[in-house]
Coordinates of C-alpha atoms in Angstrom, one line a residue:
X1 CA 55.5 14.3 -40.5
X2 CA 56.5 14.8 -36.8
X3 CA 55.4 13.2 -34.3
X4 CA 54.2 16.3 -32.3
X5 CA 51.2 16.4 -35.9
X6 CA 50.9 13.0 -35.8
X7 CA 49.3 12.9 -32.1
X8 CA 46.9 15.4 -33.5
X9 CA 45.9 13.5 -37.2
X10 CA 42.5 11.5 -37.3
X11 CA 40.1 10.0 -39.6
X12 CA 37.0 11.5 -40.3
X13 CA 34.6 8.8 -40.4
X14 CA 31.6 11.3 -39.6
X15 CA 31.9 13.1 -43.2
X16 CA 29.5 10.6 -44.9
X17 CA 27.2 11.8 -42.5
X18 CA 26.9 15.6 -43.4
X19 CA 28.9 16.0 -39.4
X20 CA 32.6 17.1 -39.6
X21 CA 34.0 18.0 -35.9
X22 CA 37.6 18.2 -34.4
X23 CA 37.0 15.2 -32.4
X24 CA 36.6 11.4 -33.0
X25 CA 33.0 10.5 -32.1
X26 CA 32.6 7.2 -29.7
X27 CA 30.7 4.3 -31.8
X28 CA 28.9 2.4 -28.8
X29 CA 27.5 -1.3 -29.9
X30 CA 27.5 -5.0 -29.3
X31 CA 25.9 -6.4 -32.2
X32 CA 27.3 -5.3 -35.2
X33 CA 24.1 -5.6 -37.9
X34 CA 24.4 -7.3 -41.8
X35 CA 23.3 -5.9 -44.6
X36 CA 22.6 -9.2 -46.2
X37 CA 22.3 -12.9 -44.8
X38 CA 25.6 -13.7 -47.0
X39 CA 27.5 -10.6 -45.4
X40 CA 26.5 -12.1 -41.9
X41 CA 27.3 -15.9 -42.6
X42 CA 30.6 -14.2 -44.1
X43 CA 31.3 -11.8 -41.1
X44 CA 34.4 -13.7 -39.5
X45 CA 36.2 -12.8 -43.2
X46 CA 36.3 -9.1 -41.5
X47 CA 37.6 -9.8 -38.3
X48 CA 41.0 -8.8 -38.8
X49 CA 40.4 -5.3 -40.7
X50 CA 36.5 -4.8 -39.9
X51 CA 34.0 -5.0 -37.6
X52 CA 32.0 -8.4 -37.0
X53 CA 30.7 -7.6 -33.0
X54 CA 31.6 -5.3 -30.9
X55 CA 34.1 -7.2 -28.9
X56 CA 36.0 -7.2 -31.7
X57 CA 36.5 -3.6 -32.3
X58 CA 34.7 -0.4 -33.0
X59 CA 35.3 2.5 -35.5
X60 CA 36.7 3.8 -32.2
X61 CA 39.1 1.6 -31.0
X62 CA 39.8 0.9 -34.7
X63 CA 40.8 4.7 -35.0
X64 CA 43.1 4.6 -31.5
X65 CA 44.9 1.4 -32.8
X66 CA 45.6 3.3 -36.5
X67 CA 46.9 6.6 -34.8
X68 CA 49.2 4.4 -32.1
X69 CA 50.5 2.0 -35.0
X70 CA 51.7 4.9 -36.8
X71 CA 53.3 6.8 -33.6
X72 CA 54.5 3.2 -33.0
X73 CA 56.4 3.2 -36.6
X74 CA 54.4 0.3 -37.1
X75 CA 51.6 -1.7 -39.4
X76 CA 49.1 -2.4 -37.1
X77 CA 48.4 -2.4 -33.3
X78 CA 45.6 -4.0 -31.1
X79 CA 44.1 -2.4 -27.7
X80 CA 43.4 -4.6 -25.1
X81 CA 42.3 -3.9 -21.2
X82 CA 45.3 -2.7 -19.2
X83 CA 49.3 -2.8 -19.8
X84 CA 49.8 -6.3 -18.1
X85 CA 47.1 -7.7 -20.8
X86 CA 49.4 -6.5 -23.6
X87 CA 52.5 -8.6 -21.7
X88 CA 50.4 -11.5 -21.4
X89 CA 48.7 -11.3 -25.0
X90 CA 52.5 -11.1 -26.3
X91 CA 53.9 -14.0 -24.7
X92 CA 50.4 -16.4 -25.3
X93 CA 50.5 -15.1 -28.8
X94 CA 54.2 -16.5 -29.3
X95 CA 55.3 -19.0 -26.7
X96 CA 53.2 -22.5 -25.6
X97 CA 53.7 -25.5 -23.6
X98 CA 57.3 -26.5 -23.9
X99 CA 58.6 -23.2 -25.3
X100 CA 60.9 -20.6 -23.4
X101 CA 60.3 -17.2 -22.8
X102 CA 63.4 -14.7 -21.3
X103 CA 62.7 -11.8 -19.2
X104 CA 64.9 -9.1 -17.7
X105 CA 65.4 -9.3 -13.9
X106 CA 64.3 -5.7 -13.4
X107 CA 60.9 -6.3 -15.5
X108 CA 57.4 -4.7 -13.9
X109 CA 56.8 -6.8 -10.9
X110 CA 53.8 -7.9 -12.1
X111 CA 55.0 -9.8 -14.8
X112 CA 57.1 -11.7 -12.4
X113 CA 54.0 -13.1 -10.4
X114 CA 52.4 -13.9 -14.1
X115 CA 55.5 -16.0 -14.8
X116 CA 55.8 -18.0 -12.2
X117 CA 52.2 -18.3 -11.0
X118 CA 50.7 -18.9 -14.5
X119 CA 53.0 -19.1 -17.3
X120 CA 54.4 -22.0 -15.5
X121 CA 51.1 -23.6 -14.9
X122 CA 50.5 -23.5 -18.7
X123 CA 54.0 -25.3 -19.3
X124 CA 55.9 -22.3 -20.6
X125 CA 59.3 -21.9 -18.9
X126 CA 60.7 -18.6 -18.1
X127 CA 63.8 -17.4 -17.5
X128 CA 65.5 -14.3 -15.9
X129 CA 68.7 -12.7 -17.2
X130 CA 70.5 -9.8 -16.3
X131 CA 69.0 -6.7 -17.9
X132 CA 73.1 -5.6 -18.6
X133 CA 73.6 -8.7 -20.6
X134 CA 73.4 -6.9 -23.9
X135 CA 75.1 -9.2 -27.1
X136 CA 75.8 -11.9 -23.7
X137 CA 72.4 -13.3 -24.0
X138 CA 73.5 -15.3 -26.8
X139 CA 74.4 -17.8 -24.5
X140 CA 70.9 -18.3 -23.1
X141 CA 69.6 -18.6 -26.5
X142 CA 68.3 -21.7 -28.3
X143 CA 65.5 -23.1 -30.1
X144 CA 63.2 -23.3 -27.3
X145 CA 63.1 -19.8 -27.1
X146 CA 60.7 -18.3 -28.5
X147 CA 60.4 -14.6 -27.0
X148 CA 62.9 -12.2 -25.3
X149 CA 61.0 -9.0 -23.3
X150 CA 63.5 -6.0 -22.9
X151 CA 62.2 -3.3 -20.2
X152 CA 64.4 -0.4 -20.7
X153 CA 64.9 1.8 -18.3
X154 CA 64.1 -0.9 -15.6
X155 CA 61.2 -1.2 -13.4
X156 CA 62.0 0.9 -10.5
X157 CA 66.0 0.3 -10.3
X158 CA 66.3 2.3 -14.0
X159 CA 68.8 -0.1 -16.0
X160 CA 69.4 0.6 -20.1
X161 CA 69.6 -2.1 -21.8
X162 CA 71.6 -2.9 -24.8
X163 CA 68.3 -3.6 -27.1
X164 CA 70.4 -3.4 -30.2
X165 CA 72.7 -6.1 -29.1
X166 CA 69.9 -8.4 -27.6
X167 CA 67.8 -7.6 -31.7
X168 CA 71.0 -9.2 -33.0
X169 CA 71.6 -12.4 -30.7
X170 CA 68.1 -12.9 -31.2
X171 CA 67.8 -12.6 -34.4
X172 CA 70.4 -15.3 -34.8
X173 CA 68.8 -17.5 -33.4
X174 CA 65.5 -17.2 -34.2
X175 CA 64.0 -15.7 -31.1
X176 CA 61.5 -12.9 -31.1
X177 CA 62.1 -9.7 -29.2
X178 CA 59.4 -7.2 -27.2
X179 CA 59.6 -4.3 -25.7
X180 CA 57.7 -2.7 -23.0
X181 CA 57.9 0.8 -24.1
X182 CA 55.9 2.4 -21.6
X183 CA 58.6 4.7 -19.8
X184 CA 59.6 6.0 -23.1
X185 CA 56.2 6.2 -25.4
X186 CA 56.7 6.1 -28.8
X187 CA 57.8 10.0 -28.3
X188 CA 60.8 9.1 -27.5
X189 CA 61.8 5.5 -28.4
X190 CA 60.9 3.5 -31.6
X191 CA 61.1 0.1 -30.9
X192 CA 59.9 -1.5 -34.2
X193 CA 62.4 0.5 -36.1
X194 CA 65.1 -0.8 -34.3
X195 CA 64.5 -4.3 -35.5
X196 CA 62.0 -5.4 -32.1
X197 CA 58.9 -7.4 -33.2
X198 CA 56.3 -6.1 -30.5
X199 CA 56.1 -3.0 -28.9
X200 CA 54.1 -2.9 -25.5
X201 CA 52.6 0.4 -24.0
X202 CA 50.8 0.6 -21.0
X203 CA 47.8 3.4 -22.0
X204 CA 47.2 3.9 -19.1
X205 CA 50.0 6.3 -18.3
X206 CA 51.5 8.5 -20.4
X207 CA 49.2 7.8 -23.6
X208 CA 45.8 8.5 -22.1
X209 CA 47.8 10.9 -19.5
X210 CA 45.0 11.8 -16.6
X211 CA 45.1 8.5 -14.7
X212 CA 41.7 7.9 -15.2
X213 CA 41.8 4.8 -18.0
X214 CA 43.1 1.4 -17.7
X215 CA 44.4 0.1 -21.5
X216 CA 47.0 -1.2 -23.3
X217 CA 48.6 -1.7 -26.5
X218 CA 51.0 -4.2 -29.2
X219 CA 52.2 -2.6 -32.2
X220 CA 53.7 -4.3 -34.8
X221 CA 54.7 -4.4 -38.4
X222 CA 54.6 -8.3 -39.4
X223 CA 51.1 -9.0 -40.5
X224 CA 51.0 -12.8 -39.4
X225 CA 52.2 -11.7 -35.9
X226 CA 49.6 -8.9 -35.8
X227 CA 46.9 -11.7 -36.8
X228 CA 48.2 -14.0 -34.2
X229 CA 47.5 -11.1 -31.7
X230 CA 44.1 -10.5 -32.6
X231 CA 43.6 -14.2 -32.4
X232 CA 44.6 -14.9 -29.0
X233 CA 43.3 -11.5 -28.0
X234 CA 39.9 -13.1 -29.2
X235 CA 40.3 -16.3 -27.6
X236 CA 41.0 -14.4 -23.9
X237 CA 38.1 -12.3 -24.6
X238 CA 39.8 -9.2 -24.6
X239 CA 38.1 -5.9 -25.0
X240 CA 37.6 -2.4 -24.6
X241 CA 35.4 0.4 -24.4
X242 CA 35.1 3.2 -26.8
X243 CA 34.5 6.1 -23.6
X244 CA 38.3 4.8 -22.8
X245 CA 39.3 4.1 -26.4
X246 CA 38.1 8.6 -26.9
X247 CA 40.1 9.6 -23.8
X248 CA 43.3 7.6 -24.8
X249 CA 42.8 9.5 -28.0
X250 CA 42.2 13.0 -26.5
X251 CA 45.4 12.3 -24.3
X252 CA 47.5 11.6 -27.3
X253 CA 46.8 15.1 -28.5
X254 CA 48.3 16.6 -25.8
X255 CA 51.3 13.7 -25.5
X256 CA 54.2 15.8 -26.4
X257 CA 53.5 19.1 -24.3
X258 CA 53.0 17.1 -21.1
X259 CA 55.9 14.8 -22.1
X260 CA 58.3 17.7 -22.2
X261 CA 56.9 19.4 -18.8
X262 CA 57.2 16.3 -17.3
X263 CA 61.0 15.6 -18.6
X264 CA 61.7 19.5 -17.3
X265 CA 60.7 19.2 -14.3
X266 CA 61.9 15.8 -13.8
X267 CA 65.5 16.8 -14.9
X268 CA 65.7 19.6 -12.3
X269 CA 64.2 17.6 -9.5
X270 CA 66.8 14.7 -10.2
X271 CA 69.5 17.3 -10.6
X272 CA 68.3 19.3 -7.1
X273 CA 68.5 15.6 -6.0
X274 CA 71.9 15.0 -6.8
X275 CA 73.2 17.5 -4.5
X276 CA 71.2 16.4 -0.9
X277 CA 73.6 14.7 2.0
X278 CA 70.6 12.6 2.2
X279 CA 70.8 10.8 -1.3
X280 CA 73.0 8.6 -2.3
X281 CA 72.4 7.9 -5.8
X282 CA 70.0 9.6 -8.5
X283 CA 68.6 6.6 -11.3
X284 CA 67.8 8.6 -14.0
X285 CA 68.5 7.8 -17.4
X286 CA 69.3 11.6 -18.7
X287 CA 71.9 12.3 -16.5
X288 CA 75.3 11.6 -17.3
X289 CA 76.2 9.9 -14.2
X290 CA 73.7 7.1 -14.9
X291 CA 75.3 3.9 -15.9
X292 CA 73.5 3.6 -19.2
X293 CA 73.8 7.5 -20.4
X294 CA 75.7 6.6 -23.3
X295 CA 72.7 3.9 -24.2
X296 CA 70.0 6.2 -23.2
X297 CA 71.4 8.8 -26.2
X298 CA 72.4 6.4 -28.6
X299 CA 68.9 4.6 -28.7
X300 CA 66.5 7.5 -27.2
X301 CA 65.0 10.6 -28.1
X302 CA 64.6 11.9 -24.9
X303 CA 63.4 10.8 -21.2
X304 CA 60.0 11.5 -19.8
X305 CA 58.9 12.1 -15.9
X306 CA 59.9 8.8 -14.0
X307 CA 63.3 8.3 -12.4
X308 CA 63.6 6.7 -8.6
X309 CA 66.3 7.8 -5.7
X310 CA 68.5 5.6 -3.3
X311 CA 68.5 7.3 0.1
X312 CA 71.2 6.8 2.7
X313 CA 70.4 4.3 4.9
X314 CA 70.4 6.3 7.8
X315 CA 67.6 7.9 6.2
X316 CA 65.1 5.2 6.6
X317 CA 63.9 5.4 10.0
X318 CA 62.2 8.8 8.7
X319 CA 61.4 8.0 5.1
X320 CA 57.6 7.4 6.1
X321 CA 57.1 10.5 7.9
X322 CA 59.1 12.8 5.2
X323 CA 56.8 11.1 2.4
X324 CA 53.9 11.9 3.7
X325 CA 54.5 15.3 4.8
X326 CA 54.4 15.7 0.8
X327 CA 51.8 18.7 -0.1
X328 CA 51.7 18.1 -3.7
X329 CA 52.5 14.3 -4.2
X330 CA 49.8 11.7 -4.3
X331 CA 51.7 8.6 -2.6
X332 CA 50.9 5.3 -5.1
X333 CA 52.0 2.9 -7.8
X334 CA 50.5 3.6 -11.3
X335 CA 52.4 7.2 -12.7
X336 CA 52.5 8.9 -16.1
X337 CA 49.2 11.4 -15.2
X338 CA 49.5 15.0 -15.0
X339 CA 49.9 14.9 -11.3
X340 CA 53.3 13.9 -9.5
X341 CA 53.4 10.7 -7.4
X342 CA 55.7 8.8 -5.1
X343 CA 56.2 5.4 -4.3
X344 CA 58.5 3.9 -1.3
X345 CA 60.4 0.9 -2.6
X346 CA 61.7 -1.3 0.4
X347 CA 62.4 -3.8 0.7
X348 CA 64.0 -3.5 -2.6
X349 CA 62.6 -5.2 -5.8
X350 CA 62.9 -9.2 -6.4
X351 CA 65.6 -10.5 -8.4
X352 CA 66.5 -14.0 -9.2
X353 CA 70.0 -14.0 -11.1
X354 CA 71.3 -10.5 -10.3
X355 CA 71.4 -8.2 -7.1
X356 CA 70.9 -4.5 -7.3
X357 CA 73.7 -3.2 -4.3
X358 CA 71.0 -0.9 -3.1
X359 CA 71.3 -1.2 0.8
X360 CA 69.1 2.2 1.8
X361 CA 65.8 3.0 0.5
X362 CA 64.7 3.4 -3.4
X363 CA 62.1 6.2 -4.1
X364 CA 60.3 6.5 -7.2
X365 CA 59.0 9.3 -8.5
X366 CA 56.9 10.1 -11.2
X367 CA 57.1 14.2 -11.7
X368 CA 53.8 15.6 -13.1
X369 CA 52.9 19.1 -14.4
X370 CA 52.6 20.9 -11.7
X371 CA 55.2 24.5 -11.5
X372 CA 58.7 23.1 -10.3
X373 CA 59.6 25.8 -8.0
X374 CA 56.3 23.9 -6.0
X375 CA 57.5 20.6 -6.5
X376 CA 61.3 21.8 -5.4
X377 CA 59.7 24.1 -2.3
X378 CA 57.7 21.2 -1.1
X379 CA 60.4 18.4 -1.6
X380 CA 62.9 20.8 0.4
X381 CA 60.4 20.4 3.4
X382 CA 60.4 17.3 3.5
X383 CA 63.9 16.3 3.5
X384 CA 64.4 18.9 6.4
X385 CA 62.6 15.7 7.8
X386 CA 64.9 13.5 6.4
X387 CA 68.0 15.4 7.6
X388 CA 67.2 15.5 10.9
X389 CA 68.3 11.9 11.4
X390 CA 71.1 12.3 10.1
X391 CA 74.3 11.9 12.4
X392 CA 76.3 14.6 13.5
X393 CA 79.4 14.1 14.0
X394 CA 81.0 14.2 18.0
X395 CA 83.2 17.1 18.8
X396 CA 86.5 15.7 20.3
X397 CA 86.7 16.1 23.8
X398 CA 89.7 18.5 25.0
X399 CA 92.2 14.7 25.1
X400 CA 91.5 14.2 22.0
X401 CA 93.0 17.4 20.4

């Protein structure tokens, strides 16, 4: 099956019931009723693959984790509040006091402040490699390392990493691998078949798609893993509601037409990019000038509607004012909805073992579904703002001839 019929498959628990419609219904409830006093006394025996209180799951959330598992090429996954809840469920369910976890230096900023404002105060160590290590981090590997996240492209700065080369070295030594799949959605990466043990997704963009639900998800294929997750997930108290658990679902439906828009548009915007005085390089993934092109089509099946820019430096005395002069994008830092958004990046991200060479400004942009020819006509505007600092050169002066 492709994935494009997969997005739109769903069980029809409403059948029994006499009521067949097109869409999921949303099963509401706390307490979760018994039969029988033995099925209540017995209730924790279905926690993993039933219902035993609404925390725990619903037939709705139930359904949403079934129809992302199999986009996921996986066994199972578990939903839990927001994107950063699935990083931090992954690393609790893995690594404890003592053990090591690894994580890229580009990774999604707020993964850094968990590290080393929580994860440290539980005892975990982590530690930051260069996200174009590839089959290198071998060397960092040993039996205190129990997890290795890959983030590829990287946050903001776009790197690909070599997640086929990192699967082996890890594999070697006994280390676990996760991927925060998020950029890509399971559209157009498949983590899990690659040899990865979790895959990450932040709901919340691309999945549920109308920046109006915060969720996220793990998807595995190990069984014992996938228990672990619902374990710790229990212990945090983790949980979510069926309204979001429907509108993640509805979004999936339409996943793979708003994934190609956005990669259209986002292809000619980078491309229109490419050729302004005022940019100095495009980060893009797709494009052949990118760093890790050949990466991006050995492991990818396509790119979706983030990328981010480095302006000139001179530019940066403007960058504010030619931002906001934007018509029709929304200036913030969440992206994957249907409308286009910017962010301003400087100074320029953290990093701990590598540096980025990025001296002028980094722009972010996450193209939505508006008509491109807008997008274009309203980013030409504002980089009339932009070139207007530029420096023109001096004539020479009649001695100088």
């Amino acid at each position: 099956m492709h994935d494009d019929t997969r997005c739109l498959q769903t069980n029809d628990a409403t059948a029994p019931l006499g009521f067949q419609s097109l869409s999921f219904p949303v099963f509401r409830g706390s307490t979760v009723v018994f039969p029988t006093v033995d099925a209540y006394q017995r209730r924790r025996e279905t926690f993993y693959d039933g219902y035993s209180y609404g925390l725990y799951g619903t037939p709705t959330s139930r359904t949403l984790e079934a129809r992302i598992a199999s986009l996921e090429c996986g066994t199972y996954s578990h939903v839990v509040p927001s994107g950063l809840a699935a990083i931090v469920l992954t690393i609790l369910a893995v690594a404890k006091a003592g053990d090591q976890v690894l994580l890229p230096d580009s990774v999604y900023d707020p993964v850094r402040t968990l590290s080393d404002n929580f994860l440290s105060f539980l005892g975990i160590e982590v530690g930051y490699y260069d996200p174009l290590i590839g089959g290198g981090i071998a060397a960092l590997l040993n039996d205190r390392v129990r997890l290795v996240l890959v983030e590829s492209p990287g946050s903001a700065t776009m790197e690909i990493q070599d997640m086929a080369a990192i699967v082996k070295a890890a594999r070697a030594s006994g280390s676990l691998v996760a991927a925060d799949n998020t950029w890509a959605t399971p559209l157009r990466l498949k983590p899990l078949a690659m040899g990865i043990d979790f895959s990450i997704c932040a709901l919340s963009k691309y999945l549920s798609g109308h920046s109006d639900v915060l969720m996220g998800s793990v998807a595995v294929r190990d069984e014992t893993l996938y228990r672990r997750l619902r374990d710790v997930s229990r212990y945090l108290g983790y949980g979510v509601s069926p309204e979001d658990c429907s509108l993640v679902m509805r979004g999936i439906e339409t996943l793979p037409i708003r994934l190609d828009r956005a990669e259209a548009n986002a292809l000619a915007i980078a491309k229109w990019l490419q050729e302004r005085p005022e940019v100095l390089s495009v980060l893009h993934p797709a494009l052949p000038s990118h760093p890790g092109h050949e990466l991006w089509q050995r492991d990818f099946l396509g790119s979706s509607g983030l990328f981010s820019v480095v302006l000139q430096s001179w530019t940066r005395p403007r960058v504010a004012s030619a931002i906001e002069s934007l018509e029709f994008f929304s200036i913030g830092a969440s992206w994957g909805g249907t409308k286009s958004i910017v962010a301003v990046i400087d100074p320029q991200p953290v990093r701990t073992t590598t540096r980025t060479d990025i001296q002028g400004p980094l722009i972010r942009f996450s193209i939505g579904l508006e008509h491109v020819d807008d997008l274009l006509a309203d980013l030409e505007k504002s980089f009339r703002i932009l070139a207007a600092e530029m420096v023109e050169p001096s004539m020479p002066t009649r001695w100088e001839i």
